[in-house]
PDB file of C-alpha atoms in Angstrom:
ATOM      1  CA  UNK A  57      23.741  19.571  26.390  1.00 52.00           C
ATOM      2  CA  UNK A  58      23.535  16.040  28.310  1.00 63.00           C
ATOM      3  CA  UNK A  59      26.389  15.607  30.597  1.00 73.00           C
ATOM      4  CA  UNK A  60      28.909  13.295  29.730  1.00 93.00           C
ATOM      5  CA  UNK A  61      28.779  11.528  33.313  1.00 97.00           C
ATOM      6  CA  UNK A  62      30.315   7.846  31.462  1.00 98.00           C
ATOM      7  CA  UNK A  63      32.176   8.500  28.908  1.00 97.00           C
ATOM      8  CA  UNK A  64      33.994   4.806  28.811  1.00 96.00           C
ATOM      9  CA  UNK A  65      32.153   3.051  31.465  1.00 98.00           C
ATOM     10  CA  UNK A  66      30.650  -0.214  30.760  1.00 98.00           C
ATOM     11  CA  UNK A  67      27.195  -0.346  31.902  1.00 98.00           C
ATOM     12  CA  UNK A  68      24.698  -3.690  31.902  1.00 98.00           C
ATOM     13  CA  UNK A  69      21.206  -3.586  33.038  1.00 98.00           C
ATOM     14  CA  UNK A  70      19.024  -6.673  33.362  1.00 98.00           C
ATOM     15  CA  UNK A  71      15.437  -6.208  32.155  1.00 98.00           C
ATOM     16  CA  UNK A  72      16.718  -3.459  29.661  1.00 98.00           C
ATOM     17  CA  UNK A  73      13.755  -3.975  26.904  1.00 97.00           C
ATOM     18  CA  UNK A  74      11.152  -1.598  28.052  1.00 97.00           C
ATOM     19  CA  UNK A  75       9.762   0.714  31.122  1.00 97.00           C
ATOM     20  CA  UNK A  76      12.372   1.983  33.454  1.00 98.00           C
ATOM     21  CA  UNK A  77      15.214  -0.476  32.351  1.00 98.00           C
ATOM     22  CA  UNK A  78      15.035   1.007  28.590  1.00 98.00           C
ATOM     23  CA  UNK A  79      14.658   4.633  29.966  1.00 98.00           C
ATOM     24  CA  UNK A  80      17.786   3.544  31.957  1.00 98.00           C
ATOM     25  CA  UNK A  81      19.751   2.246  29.030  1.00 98.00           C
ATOM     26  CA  UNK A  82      19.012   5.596  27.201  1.00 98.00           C
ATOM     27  CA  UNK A  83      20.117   7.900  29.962  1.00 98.00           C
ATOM     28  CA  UNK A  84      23.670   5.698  30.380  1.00 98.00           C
ATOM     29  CA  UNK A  85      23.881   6.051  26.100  1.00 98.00           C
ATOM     30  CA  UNK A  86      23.051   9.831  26.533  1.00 98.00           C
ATOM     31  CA  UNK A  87      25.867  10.122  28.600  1.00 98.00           C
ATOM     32  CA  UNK A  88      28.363   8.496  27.006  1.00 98.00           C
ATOM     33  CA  UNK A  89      28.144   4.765  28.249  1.00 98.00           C
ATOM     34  CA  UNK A  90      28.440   1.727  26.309  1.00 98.00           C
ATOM     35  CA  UNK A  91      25.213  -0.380  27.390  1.00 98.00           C
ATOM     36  CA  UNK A  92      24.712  -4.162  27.422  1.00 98.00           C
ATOM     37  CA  UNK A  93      20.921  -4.298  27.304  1.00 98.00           C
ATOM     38  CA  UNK A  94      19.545  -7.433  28.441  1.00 98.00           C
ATOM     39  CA  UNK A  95      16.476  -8.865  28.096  1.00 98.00           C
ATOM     40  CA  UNK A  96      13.979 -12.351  28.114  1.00 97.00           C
ATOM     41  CA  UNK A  97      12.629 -11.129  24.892  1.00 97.00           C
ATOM     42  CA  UNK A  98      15.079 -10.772  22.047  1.00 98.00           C
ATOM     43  CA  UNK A  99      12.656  -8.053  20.277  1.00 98.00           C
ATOM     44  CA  UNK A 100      12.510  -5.651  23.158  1.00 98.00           C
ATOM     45  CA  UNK A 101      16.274  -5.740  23.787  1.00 98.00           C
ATOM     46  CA  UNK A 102      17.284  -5.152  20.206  1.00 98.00           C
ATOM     47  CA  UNK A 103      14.817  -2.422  19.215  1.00 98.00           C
ATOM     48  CA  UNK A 104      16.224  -0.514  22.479  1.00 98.00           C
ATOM     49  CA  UNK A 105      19.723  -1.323  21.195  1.00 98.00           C
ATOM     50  CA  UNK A 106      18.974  -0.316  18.035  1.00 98.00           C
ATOM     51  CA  UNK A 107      18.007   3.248  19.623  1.00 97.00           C
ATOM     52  CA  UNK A 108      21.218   4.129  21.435  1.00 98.00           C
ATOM     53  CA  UNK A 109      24.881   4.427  20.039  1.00 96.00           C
ATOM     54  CA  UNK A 110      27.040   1.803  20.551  1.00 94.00           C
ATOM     55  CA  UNK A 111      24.434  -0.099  23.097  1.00 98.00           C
ATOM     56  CA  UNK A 112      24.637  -4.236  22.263  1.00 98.00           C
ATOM     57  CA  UNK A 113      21.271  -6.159  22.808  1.00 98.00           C
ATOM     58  CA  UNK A 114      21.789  -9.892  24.819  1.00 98.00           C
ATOM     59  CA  UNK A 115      19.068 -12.083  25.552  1.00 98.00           C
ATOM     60  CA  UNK A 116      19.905 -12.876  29.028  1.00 98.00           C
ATOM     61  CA  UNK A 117      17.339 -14.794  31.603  1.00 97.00           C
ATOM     62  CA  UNK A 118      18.751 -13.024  35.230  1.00 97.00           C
ATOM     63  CA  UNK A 119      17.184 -16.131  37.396  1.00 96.00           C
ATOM     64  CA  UNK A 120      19.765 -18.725  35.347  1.00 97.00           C
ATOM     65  CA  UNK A 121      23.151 -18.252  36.978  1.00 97.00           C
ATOM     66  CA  UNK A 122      25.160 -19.579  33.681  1.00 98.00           C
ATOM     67  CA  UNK A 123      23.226 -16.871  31.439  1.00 98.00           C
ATOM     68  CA  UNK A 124      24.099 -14.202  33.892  1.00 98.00           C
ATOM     69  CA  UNK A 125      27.802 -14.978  33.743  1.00 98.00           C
ATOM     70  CA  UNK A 126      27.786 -15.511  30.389  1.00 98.00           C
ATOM     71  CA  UNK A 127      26.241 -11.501  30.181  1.00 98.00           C
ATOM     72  CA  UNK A 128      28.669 -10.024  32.249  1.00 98.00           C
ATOM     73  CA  UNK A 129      31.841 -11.870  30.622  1.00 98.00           C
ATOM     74  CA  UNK A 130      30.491 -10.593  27.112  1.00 98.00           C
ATOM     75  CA  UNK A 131      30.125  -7.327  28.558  1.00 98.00           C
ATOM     76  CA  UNK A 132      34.057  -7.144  30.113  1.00 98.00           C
ATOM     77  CA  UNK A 133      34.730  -8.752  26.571  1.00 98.00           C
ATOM     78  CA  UNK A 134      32.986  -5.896  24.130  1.00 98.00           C
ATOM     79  CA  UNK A 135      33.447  -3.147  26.242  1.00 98.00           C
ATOM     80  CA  UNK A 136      37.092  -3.564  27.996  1.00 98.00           C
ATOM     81  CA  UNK A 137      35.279  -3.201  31.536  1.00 98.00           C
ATOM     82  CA  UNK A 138      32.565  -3.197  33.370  1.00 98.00           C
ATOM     83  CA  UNK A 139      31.688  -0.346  35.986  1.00 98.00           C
ATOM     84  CA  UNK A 140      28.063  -0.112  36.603  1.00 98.00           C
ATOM     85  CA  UNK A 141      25.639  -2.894  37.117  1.00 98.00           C
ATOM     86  CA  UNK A 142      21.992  -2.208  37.294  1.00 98.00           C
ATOM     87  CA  UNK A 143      19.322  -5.135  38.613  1.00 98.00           C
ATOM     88  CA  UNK A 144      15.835  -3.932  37.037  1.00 98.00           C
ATOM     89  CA  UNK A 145      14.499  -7.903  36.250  1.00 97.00           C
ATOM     90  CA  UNK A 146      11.442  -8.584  38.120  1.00 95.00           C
ATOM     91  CA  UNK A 147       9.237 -11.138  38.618  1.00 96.00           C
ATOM     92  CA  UNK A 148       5.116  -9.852  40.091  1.00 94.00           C
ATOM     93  CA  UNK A 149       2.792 -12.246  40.440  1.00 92.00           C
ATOM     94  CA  UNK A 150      -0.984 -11.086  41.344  1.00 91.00           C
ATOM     95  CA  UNK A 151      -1.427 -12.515  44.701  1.00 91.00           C
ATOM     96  CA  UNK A 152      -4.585 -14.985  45.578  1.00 92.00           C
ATOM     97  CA  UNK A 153      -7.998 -14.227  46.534  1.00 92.00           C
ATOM     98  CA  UNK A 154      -6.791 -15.637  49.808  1.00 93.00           C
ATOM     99  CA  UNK A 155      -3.072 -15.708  51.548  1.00 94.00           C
ATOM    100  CA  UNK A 156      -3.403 -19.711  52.449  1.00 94.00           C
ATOM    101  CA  UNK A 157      -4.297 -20.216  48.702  1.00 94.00           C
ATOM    102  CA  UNK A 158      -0.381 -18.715  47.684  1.00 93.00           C
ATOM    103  CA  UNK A 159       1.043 -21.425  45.942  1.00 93.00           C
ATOM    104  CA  UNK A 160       4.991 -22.045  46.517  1.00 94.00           C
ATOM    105  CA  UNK A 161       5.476 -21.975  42.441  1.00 94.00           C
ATOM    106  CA  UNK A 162       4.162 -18.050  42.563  1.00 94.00           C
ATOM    107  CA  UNK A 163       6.048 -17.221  45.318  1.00 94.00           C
ATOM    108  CA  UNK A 164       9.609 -18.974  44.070  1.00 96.00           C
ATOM    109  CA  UNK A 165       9.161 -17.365  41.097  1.00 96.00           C
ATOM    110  CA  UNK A 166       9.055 -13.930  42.656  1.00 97.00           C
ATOM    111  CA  UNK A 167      11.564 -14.519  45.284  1.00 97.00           C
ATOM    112  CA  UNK A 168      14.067 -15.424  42.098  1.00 96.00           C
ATOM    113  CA  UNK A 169      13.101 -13.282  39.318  1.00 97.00           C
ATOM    114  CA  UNK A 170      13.225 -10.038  42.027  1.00 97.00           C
ATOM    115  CA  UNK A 171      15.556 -11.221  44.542  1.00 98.00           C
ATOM    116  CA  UNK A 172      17.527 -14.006  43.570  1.00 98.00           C
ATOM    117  CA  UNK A 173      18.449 -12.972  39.816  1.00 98.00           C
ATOM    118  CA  UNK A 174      19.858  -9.642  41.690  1.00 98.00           C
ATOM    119  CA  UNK A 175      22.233 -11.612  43.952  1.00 98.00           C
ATOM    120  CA  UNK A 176      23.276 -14.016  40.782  1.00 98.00           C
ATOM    121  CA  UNK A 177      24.172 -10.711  38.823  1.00 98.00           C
ATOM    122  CA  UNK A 178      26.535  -9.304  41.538  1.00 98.00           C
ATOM    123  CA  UNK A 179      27.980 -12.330  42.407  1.00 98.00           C
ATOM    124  CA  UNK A 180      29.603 -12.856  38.557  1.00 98.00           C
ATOM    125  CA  UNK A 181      30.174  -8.841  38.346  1.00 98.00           C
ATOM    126  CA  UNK A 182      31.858  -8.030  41.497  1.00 98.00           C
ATOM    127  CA  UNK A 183      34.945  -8.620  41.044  1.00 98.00           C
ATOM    128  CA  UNK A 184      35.310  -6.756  37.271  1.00 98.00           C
ATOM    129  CA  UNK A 185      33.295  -4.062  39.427  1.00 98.00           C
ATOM    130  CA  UNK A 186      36.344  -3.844  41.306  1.00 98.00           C
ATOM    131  CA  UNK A 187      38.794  -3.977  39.269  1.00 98.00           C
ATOM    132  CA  UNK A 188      37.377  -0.536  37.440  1.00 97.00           C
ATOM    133  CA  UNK A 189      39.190   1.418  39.098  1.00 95.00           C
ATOM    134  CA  UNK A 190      36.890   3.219  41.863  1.00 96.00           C
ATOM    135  CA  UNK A 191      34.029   3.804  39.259  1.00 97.00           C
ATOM    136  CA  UNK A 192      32.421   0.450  39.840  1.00 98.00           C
ATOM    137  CA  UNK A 193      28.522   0.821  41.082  1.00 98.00           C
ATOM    138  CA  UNK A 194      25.639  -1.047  41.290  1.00 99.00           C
ATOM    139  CA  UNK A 195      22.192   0.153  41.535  1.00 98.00           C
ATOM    140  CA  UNK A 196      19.181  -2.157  42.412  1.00 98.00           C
ATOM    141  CA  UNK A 197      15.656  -1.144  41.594  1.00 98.00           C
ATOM    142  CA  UNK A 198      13.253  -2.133  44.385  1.00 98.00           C
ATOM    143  CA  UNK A 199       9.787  -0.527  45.426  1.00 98.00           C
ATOM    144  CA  UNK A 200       8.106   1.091  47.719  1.00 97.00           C
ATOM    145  CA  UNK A 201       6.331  -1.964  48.368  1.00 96.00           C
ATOM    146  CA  UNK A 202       9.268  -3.034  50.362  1.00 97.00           C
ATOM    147  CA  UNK A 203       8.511  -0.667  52.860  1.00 97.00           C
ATOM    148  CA  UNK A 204       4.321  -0.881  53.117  1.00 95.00           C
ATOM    149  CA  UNK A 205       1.452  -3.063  51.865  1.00 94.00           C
ATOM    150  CA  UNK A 206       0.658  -2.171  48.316  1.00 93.00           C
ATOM    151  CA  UNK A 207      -0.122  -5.919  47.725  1.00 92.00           C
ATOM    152  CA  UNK A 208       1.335  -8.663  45.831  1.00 95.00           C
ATOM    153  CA  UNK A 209       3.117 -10.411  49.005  1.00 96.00           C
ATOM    154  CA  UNK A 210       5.898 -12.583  47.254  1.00 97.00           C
ATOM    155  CA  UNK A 211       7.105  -9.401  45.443  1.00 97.00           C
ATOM    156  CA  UNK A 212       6.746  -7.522  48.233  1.00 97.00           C
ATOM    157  CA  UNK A 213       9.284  -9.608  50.518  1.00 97.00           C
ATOM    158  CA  UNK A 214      11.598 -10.304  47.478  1.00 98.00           C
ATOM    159  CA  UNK A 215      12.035  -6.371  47.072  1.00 98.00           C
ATOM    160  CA  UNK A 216      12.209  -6.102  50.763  1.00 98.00           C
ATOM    161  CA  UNK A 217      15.179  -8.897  50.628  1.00 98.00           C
ATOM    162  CA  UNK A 218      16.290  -6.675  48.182  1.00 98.00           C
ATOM    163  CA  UNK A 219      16.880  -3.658  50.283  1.00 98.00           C
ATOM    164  CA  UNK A 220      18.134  -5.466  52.846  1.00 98.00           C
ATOM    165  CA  UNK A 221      20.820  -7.237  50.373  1.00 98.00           C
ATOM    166  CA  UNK A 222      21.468  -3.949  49.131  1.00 98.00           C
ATOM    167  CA  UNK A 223      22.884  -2.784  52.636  1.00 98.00           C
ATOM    168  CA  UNK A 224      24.433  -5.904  53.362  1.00 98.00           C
ATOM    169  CA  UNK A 225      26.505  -6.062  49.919  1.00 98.00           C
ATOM    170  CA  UNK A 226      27.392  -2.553  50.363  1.00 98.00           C
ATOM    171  CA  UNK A 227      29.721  -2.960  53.392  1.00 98.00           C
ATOM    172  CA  UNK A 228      31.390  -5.872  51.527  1.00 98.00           C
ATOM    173  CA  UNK A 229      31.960  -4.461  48.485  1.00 98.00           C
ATOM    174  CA  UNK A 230      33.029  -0.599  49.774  1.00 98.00           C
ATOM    175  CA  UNK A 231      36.541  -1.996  50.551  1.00 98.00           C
ATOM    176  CA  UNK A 232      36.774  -3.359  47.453  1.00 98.00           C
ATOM    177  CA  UNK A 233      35.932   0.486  45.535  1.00 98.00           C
ATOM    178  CA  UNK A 234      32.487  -0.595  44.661  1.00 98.00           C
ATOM    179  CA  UNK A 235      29.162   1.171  46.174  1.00 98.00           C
ATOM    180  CA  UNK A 236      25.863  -0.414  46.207  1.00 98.00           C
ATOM    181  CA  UNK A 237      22.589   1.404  46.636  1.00 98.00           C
ATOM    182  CA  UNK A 238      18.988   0.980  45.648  1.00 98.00           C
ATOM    183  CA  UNK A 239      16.247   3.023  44.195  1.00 98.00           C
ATOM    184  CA  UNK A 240      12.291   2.476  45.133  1.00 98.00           C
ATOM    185  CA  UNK A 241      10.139   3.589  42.678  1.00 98.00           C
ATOM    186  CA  UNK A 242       6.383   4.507  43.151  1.00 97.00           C
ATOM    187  CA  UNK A 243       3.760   4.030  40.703  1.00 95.00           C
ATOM    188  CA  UNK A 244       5.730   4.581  36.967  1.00 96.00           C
ATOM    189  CA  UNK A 245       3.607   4.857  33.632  1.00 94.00           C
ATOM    190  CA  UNK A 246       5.015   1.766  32.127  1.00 91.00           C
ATOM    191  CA  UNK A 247       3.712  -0.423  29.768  1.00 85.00           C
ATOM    192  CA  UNK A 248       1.968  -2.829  31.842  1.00 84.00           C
ATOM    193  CA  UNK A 249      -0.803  -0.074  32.764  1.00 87.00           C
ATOM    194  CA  UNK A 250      -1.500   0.249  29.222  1.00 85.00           C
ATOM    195  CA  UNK A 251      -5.588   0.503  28.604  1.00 86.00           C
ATOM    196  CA  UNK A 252      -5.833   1.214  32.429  1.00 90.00           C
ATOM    197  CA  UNK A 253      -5.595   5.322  31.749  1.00 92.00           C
ATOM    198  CA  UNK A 254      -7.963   5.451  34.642  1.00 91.00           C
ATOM    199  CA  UNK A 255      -6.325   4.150  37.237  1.00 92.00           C
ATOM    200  CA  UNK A 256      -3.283   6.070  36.614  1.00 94.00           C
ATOM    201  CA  UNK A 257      -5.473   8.634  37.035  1.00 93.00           C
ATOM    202  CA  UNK A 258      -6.860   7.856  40.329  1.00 92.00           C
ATOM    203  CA  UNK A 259      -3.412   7.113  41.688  1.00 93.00           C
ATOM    204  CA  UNK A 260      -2.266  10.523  40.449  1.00 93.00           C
ATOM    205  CA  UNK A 261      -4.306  11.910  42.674  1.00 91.00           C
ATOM    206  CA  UNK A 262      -3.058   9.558  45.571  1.00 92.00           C
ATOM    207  CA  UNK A 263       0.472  11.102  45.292  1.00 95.00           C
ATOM    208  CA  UNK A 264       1.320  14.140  46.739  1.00 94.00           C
ATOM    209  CA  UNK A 265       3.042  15.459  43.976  1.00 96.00           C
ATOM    210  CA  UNK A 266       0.158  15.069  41.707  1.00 95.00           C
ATOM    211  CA  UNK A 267       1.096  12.667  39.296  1.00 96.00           C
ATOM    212  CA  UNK A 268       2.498   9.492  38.409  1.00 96.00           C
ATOM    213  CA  UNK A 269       6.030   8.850  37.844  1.00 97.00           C
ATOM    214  CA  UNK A 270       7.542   8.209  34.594  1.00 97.00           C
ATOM    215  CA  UNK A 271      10.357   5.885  33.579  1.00 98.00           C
ATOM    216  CA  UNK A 272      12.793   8.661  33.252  1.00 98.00           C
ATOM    217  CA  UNK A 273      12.076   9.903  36.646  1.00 98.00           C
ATOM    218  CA  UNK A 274      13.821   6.410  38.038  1.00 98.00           C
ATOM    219  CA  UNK A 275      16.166   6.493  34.886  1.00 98.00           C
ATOM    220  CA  UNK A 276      17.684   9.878  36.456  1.00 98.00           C
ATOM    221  CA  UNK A 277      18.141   8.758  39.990  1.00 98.00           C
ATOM    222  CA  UNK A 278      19.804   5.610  38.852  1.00 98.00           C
ATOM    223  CA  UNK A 279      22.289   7.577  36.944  1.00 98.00           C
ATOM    224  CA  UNK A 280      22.715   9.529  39.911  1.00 98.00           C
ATOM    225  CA  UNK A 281      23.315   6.922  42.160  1.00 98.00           C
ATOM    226  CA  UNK A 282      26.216   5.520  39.469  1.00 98.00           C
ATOM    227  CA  UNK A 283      27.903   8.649  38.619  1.00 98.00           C
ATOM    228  CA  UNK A 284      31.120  10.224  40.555  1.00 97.00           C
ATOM    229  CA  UNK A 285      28.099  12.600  41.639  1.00 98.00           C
ATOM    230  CA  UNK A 286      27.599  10.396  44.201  1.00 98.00           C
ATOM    231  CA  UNK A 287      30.949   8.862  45.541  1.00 98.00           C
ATOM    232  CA  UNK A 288      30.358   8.974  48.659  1.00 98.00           C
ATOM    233  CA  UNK A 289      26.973   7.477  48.613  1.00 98.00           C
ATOM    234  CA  UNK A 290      26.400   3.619  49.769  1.00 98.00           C
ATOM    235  CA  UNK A 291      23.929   1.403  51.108  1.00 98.00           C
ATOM    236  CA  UNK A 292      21.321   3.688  50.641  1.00 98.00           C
ATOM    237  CA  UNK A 293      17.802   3.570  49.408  1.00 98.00           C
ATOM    238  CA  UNK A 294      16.427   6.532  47.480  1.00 98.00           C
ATOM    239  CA  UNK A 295      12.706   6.368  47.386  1.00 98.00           C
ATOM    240  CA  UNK A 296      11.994   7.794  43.613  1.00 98.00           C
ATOM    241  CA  UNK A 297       7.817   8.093  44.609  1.00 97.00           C
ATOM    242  CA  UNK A 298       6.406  11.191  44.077  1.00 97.00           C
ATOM    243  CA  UNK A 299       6.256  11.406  48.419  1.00 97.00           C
ATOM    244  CA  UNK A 300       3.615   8.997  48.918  1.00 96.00           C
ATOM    245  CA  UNK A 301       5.900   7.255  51.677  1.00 96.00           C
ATOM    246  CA  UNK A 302       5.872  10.480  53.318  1.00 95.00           C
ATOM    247  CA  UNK A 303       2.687  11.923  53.212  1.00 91.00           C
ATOM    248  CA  UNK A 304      -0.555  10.413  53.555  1.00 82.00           C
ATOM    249  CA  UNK A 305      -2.411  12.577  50.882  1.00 74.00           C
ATOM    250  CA  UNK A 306      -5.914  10.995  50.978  1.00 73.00           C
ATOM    251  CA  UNK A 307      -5.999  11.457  54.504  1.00 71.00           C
ATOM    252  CA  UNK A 308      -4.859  15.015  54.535  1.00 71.00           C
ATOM    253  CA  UNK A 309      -7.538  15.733  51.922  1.00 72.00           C
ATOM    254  CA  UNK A 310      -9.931  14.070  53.889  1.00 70.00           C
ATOM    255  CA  UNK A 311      -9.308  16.843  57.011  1.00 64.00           C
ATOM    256  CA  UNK A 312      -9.235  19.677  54.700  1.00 60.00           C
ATOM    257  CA  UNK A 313     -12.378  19.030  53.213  1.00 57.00           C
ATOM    258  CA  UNK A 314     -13.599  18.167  56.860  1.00 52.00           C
TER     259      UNK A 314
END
């Protein structure tokens, strides 16, 4: 049986419709949680709604600051409180063929759909955050691209920024009862690899632990991060990616075959 980790917790998570941020909604449900699952498509966020008791569906664009405090108050509103917050809204834009030909529009709209919408989000739910009570938490969803070069440079520093808000927010907020940490996924099997089965399968084989992560992997150690499990956890990053910052596995395969 699922443990009942939020049983009366308020929970909203941006980017909610599908991939990790649905898989995260579920988990929250499973465990008792009320969810507020936001979304820029209306479609996504009500079909994973529809899928989880007493979850509401918002349409909710994270990068427009009126939006986002128009979320959070309808969240205090339905649900009586609001404990956990977590930031999964992204913006990735392929890079150039060349770094001088990044334009500034590509990079803004990185910098605010991964970076900025996360700061806009804990700015309006801070202080409800606080007033729960010692059970307010928010988790961030970064990447490991924050910490090397997997590409995509805007996206790259906005997740960096990320981490590094993370930390800094977290020794504001712990006097106030409220944790902050952040998760970096690896590779996850979402939907924007669909018809790319290949590749997935070539990366598998880049990780150390042999495959690819899957939503629910990053939907576990967000729950983690947000449950009384982890109260004495803050400003952290937990790097959900199958070891690949750890261990060079093409390179070890390369001496043993040597």
């Amino acid at each position: 049986m699922q443990m009942q980790r939020f049983d009366g917790y308020g929970v909203l998570i941006t980017g909610a419709g599908q991939g990790i941020g649905a898989a995260t909604a579920r988990r929250f449900g499973e465990e008792g949680a009320r969810v507020l699952v936001t979304d820029l498509d209306a479609g996504h966020a009500e079909k994973t709604a529809a899928a989880i008791p007493g979850a509401l569906p918002l349409v909710c664009d994270a990068r427009d600051g009126a939006a986002v405090e128009a979320a959070v108050a309808y969240a205090v509103r339905e649900f009586g409180s609001l404990d956990v917050v977590v930031n999964n809204a992204y913006s990735c834009t392929p890079d150039a063929a060349r770094f001088e030909d990044q334009d500034d529009e590509s990079w803004n709209r990185d910098l605010e759909g991964s970076l900025t919408s996360a700061f806009r989000v804990c700015r309006a739910a801070l202080p409800h955050l606080e007033a729960a009570g010692g059970r307010g938490a928010i988790v961030n969803v970064g990447s490991v691209n924050a910490e090397v070069d997997f590409g995509n440079h805007a996206y790259s520093a906005a997740k960096a920024g990320l981490a590094s808000l993370t930390r800094t927010l977290a020794g504001n907020a712990a006097p106030r009862g409220v944790r902050v940490n952040v998760v970096e996924p690896g590779t996850i099997r979402t939907g924007g690899w669909a018809g790319r089965e290949d590749d997935l399968a070539y990366l598998a084989g880049v990780y150390p632990l042999g495959r690819v992560g899957e939503p629910e992997d990053i939907a576990a150690a967000i729950a983690f991060l947000a449950s009384r499990d982890a109260s004495w956890i803050t400003g952290t990053t937990l790097r959900v990616d199958g070891g690949i910052l750890a261990v060079n596995a093409p390179f070890r395969g390369a001496r043993s075959d040597g």
